[in-house]
PDB file of C-alpha atoms in Angstrom:
ATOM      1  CA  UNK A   1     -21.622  10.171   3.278  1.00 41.00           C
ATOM      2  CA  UNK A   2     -18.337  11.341   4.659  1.00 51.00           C
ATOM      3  CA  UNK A   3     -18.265  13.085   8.782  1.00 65.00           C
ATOM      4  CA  UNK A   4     -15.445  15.125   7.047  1.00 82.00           C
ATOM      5  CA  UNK A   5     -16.067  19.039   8.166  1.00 86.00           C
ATOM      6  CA  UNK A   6     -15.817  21.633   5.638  1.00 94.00           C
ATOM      7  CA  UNK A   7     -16.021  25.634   6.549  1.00 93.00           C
ATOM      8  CA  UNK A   8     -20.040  26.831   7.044  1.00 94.00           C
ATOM      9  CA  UNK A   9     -18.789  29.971   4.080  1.00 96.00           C
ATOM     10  CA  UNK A  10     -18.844  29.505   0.690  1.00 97.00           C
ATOM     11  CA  UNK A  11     -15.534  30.520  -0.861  1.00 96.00           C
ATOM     12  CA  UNK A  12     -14.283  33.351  -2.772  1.00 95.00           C
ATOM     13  CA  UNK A  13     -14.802  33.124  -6.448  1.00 97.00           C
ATOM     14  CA  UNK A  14     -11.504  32.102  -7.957  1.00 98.00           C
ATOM     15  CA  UNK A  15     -10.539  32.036 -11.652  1.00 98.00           C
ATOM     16  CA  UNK A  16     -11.526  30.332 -14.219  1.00 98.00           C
ATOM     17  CA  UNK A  17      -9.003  29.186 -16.516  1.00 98.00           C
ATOM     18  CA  UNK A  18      -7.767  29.739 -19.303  1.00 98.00           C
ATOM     19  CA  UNK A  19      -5.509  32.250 -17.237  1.00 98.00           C
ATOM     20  CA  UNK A  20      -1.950  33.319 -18.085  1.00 98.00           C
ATOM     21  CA  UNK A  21       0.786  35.292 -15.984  1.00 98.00           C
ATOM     22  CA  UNK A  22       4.299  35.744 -15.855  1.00 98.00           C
ATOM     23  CA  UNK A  23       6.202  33.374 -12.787  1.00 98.00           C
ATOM     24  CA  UNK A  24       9.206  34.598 -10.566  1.00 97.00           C
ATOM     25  CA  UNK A  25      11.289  33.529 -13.162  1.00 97.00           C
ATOM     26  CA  UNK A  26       9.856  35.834 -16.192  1.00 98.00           C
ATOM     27  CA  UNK A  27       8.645  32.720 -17.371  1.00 98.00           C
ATOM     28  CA  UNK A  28       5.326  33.056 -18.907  1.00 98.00           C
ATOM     29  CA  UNK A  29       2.834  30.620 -17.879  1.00 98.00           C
ATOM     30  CA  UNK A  30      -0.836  29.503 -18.755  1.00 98.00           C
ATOM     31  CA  UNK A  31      -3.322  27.720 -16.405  1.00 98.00           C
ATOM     32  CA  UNK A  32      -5.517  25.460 -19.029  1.00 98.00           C
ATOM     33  CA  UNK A  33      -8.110  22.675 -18.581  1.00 98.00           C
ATOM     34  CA  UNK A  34      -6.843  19.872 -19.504  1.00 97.00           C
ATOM     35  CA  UNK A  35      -7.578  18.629 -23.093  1.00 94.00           C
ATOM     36  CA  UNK A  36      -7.419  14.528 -24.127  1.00 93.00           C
ATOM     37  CA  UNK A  37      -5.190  14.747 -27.075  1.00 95.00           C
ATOM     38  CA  UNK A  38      -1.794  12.951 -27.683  1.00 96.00           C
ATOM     39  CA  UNK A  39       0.589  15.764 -27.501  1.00 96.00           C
ATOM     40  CA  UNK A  40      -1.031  17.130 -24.316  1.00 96.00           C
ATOM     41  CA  UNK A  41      -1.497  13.729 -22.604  1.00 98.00           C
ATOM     42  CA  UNK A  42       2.321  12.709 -24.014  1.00 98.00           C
ATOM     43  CA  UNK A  43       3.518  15.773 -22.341  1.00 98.00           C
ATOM     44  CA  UNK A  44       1.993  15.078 -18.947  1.00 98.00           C
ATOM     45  CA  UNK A  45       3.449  12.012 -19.148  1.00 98.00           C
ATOM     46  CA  UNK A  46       6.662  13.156 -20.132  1.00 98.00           C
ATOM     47  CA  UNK A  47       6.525  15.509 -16.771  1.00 98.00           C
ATOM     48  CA  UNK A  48       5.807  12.749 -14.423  1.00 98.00           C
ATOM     49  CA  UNK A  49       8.716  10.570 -16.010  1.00 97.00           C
ATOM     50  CA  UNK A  50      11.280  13.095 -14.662  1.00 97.00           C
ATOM     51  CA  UNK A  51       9.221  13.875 -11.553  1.00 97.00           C
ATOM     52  CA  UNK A  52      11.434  13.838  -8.696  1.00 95.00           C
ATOM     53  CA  UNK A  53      11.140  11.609  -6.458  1.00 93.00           C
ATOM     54  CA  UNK A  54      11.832  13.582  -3.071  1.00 91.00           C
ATOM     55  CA  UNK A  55       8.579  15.083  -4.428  1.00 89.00           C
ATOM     56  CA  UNK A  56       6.162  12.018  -3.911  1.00 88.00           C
ATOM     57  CA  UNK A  57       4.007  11.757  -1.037  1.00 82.00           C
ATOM     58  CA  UNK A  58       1.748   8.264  -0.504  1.00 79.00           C
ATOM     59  CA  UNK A  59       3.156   6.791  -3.703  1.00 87.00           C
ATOM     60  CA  UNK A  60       1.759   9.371  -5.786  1.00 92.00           C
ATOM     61  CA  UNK A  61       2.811  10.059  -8.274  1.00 95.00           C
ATOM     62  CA  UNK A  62       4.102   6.849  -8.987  1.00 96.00           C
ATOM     63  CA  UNK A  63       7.271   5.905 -10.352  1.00 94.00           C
ATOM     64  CA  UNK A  64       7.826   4.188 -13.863  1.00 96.00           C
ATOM     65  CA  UNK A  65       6.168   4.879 -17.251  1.00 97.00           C
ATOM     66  CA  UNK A  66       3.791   2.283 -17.060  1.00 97.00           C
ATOM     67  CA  UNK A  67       2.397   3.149 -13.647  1.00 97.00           C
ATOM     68  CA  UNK A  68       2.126   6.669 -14.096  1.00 98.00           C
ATOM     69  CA  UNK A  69       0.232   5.637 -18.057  1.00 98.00           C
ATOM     70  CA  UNK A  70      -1.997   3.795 -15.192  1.00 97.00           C
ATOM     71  CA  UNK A  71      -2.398   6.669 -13.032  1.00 97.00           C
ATOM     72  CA  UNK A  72      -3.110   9.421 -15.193  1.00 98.00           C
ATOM     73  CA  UNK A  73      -5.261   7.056 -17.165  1.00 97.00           C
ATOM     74  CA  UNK A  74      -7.754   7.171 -13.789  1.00 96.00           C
ATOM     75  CA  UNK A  75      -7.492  10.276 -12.920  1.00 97.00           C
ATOM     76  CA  UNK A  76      -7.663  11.679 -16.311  1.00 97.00           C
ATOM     77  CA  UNK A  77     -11.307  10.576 -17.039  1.00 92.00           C
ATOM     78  CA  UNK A  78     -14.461  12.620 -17.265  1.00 93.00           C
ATOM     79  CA  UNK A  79     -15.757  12.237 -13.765  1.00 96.00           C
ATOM     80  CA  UNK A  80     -12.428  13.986 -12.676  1.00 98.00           C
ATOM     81  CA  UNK A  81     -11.329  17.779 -13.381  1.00 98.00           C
ATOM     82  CA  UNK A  82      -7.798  18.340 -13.958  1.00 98.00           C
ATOM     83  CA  UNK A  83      -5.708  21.576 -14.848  1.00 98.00           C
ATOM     84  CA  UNK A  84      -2.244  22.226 -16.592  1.00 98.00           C
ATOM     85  CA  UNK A  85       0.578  25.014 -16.167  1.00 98.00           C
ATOM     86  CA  UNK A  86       1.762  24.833 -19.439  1.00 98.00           C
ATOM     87  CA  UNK A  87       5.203  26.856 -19.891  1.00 98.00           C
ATOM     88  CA  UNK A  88       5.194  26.820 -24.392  1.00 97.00           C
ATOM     89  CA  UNK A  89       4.718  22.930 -24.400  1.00 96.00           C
ATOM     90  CA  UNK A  90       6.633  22.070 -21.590  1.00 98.00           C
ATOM     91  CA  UNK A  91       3.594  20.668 -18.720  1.00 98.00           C
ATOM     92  CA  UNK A  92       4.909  22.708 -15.215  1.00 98.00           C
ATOM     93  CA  UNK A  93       2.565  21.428 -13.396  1.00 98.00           C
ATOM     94  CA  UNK A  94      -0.652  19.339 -12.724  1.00 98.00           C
ATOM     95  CA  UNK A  95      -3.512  19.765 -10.641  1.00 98.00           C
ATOM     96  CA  UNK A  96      -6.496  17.483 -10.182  1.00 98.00           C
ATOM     97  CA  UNK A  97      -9.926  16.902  -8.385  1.00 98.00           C
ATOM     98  CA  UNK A  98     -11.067  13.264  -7.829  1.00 98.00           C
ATOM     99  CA  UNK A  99     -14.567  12.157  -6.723  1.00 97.00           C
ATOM    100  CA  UNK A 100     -14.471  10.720  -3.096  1.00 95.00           C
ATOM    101  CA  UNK A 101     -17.668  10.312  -2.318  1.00 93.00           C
ATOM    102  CA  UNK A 102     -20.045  13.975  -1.382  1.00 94.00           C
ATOM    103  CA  UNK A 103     -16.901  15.620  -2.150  1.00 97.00           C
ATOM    104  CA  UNK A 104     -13.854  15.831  -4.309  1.00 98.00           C
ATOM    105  CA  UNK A 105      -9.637  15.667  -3.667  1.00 97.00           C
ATOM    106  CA  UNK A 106      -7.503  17.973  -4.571  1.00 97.00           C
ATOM    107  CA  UNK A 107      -3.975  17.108  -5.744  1.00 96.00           C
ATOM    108  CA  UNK A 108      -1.272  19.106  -7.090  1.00 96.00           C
ATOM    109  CA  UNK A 109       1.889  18.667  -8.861  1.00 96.00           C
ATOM    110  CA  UNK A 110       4.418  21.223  -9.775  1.00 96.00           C
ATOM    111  CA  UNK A 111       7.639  19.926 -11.942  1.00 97.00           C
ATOM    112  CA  UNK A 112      10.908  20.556  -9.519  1.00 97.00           C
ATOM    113  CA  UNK A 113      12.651  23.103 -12.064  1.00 97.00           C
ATOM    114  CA  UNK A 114       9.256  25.021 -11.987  1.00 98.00           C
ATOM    115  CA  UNK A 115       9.096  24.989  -8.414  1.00 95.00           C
ATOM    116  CA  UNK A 116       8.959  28.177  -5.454  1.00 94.00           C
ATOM    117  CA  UNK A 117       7.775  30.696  -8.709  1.00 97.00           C
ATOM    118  CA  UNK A 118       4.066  31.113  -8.127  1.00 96.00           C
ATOM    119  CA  UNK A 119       3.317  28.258  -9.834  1.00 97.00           C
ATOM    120  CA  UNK A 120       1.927  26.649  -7.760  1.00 95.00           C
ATOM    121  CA  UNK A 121      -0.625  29.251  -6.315  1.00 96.00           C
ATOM    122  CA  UNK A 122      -2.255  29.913 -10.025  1.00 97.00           C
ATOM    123  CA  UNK A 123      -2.473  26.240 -10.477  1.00 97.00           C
ATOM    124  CA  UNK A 124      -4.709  25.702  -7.193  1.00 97.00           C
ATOM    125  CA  UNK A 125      -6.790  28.594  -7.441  1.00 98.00           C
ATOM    126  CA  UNK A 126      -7.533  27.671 -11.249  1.00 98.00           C
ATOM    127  CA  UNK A 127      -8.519  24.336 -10.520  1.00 98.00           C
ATOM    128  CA  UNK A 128     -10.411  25.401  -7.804  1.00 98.00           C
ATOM    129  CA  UNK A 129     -12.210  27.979 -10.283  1.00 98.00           C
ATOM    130  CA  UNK A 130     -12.636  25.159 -12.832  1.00 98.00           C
ATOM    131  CA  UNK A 131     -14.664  23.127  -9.877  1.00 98.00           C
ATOM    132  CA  UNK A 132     -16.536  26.134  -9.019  1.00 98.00           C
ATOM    133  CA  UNK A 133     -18.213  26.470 -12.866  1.00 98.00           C
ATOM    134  CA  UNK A 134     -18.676  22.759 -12.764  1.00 97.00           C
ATOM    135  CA  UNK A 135     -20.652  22.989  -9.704  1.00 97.00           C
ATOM    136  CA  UNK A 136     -18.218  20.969  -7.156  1.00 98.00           C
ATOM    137  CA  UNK A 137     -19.390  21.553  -3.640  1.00 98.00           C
ATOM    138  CA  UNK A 138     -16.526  20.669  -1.538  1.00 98.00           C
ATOM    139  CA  UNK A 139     -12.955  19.990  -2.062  1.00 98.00           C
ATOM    140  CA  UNK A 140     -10.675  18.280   0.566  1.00 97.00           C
ATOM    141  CA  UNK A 141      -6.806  17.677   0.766  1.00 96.00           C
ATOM    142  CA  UNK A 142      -4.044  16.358   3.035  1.00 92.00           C
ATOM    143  CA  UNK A 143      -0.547  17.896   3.735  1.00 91.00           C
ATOM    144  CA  UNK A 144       2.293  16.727   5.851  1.00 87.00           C
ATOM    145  CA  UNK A 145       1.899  19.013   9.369  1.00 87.00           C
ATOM    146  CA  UNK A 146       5.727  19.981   8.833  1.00 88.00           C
ATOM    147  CA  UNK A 147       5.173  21.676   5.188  1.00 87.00           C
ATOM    148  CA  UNK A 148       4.234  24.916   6.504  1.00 89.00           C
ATOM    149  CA  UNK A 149       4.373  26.407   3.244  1.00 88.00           C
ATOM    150  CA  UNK A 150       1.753  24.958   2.160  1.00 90.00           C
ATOM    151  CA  UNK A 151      -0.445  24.597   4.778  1.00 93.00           C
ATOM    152  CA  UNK A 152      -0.140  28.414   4.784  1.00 92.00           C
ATOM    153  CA  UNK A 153      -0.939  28.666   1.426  1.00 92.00           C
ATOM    154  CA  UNK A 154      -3.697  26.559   1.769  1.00 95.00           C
ATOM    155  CA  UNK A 155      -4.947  28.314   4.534  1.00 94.00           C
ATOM    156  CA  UNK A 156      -4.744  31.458   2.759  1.00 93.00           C
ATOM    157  CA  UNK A 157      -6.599  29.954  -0.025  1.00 94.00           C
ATOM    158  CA  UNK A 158      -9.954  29.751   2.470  1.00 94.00           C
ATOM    159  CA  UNK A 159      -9.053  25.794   3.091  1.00 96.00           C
ATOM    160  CA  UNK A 160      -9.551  24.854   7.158  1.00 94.00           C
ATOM    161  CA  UNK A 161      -8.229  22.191   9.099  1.00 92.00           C
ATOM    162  CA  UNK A 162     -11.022  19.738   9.840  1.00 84.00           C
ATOM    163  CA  UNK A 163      -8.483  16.572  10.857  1.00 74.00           C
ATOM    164  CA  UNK A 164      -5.574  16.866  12.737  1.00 71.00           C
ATOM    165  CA  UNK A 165      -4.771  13.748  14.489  1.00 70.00           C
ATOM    166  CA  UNK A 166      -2.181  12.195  12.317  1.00 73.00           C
ATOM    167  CA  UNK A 167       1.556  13.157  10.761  1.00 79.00           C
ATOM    168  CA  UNK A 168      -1.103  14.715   7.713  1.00 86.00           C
ATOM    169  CA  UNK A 169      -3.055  17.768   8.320  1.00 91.00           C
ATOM    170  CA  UNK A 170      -6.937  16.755   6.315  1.00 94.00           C
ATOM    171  CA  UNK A 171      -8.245  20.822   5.262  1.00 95.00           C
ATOM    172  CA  UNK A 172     -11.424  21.180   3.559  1.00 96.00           C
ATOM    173  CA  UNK A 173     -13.265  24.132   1.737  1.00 97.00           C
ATOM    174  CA  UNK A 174     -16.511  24.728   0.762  1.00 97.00           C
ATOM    175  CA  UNK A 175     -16.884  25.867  -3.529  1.00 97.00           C
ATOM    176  CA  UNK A 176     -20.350  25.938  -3.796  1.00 97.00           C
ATOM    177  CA  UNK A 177     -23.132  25.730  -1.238  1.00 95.00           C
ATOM    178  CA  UNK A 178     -24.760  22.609  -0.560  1.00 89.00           C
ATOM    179  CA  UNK A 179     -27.922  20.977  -2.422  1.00 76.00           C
ATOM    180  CA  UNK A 180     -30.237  21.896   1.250  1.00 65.00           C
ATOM    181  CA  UNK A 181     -28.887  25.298   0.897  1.00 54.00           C
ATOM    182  CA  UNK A 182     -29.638  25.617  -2.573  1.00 47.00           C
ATOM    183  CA  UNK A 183     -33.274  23.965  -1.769  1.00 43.00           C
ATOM    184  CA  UNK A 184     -33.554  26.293   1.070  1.00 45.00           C
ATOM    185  CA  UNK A 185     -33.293  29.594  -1.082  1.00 45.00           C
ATOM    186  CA  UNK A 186     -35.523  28.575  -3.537  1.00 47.00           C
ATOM    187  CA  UNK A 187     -38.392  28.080  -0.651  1.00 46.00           C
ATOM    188  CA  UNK A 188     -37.531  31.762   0.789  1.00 50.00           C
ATOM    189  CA  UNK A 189     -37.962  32.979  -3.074  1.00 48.00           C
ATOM    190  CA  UNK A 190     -41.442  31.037  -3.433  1.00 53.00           C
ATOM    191  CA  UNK A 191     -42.316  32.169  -0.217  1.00 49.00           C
ATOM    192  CA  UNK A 192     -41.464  35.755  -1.191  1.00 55.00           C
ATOM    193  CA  UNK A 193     -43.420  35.505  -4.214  1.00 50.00           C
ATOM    194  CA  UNK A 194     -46.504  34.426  -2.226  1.00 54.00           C
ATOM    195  CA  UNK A 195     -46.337  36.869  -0.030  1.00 51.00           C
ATOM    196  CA  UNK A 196     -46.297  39.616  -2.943  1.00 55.00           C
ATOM    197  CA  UNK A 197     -48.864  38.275  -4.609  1.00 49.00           C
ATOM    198  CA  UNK A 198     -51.412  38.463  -1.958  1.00 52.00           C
ATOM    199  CA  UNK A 199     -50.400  41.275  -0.809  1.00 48.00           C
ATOM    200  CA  UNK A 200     -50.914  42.583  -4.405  1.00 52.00           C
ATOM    201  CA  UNK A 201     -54.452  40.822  -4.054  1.00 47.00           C
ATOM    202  CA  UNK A 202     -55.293  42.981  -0.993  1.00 48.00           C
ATOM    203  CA  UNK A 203     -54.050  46.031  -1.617  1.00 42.00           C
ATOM    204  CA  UNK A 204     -55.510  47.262   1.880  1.00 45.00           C
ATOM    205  CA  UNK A 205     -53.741  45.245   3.703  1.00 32.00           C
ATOM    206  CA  UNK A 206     -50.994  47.271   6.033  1.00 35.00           C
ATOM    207  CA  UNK A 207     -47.603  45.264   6.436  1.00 27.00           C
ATOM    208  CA  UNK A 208     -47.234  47.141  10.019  1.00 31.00           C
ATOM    209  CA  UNK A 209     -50.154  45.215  11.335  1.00 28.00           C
ATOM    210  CA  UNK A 210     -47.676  42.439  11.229  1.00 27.00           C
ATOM    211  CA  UNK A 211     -44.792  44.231  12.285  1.00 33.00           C
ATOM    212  CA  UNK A 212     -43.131  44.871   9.169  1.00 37.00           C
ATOM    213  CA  UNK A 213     -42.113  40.970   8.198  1.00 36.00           C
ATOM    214  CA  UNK A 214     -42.692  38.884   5.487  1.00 29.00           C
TER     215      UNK A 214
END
């Protein structure tokens, strides 16, 4: 199990794609789950190919055809959750959440010519919606401490800072509550129950002589 910290609140619901808006540029956009079929997978690949490389942080994506047919090949897969801006059939962007132990990574792509429209934004807070339905508890990231941008965004997002000793800023946020939480609710509704069925049983019974608490 990872020591990584994560915020004690549950986040906001976001949406769940398929959404669709219009970007900065009047182009309209759609937020999709990603679907394995040629075309789609072709596209993505297509997207990376002219990815530019000012754009790549710890080698990812990676450079060349065949590495990024490796890449998306892993991160593509069914334990993984990834999401599509789709402008017609033209892939925008890319954002995915890989298994890492308790918890899942977030990483997002957005092409350079579809860049500082909003793209961005909708991408994040779909995939994050798409994890949410799933059932993902937590979601980390890293970001370089000088992109304020998107540590901003981030921030405004509901992720918080839980490392900040390095060049990378590690934020976290919690999706879903955890299993003790969810085990923890279910014992206050049993308990709940009990307590209505006896006092249903002894219908003399006053719930002041207790003070008022279940």
């Amino acid at each position: 199990m990872s020591d990584r910290g994560y915020p004690e609140a549950v986040a906001d619901e976001f949406p769940v794609p398929p959404t669709e808006f219009t970007d900065r540029e009047e182009r309209p956009i759609e937020i999709r789950p990603y679907e394995s079929t040629e075309d789609g997978y072709e596209a993505l690949v297509e997207m990376y190919d002219a990815f530019d490389p000012a754009d790549r942080a710890q080698g990812i994506p990676p450079g060349g055809e065949t590495r990024i047919r490796e890449w998306l090949d892993a991160i593509l897969g069914d334990d993984c959750l990834n999401v599509i801006a789709w402008c017609g059939d033209e892939v925008a962007g890319h954002a995915t959440l890989v298994p890492d132990g308790d918890a899942y990574e977030l990483a997002i792509f957005v092409h350079q010519e579809y860049q500082r429209a909003g793209i961005g934004t909708h991408l994040i807070r779909g995939l994050l919606g798409h994890g949410q339905a799933e059932g993902i508890r937590k979601v980390w990231l890293t970001v370089e401490r000088w992109n304020r941008a998107a540590v901003s965004l981030y921030k405004k997002i509901g992720f918080e800072t839980s490392d900040a000793e390095s060049f990378e800023l590690e934020m976290g946020l919690r999706l879903n509550p955890d299993a003790d939480a969810d085990a923890d609710a279910d014992a206050d509704a049993d308990a709940d129950a009990d307590a209505d069925a006896d006092a249903d049983a002894d219908p003399d019974t006053d719930p002041e002589e207790n003070g008022g608490e279940r």
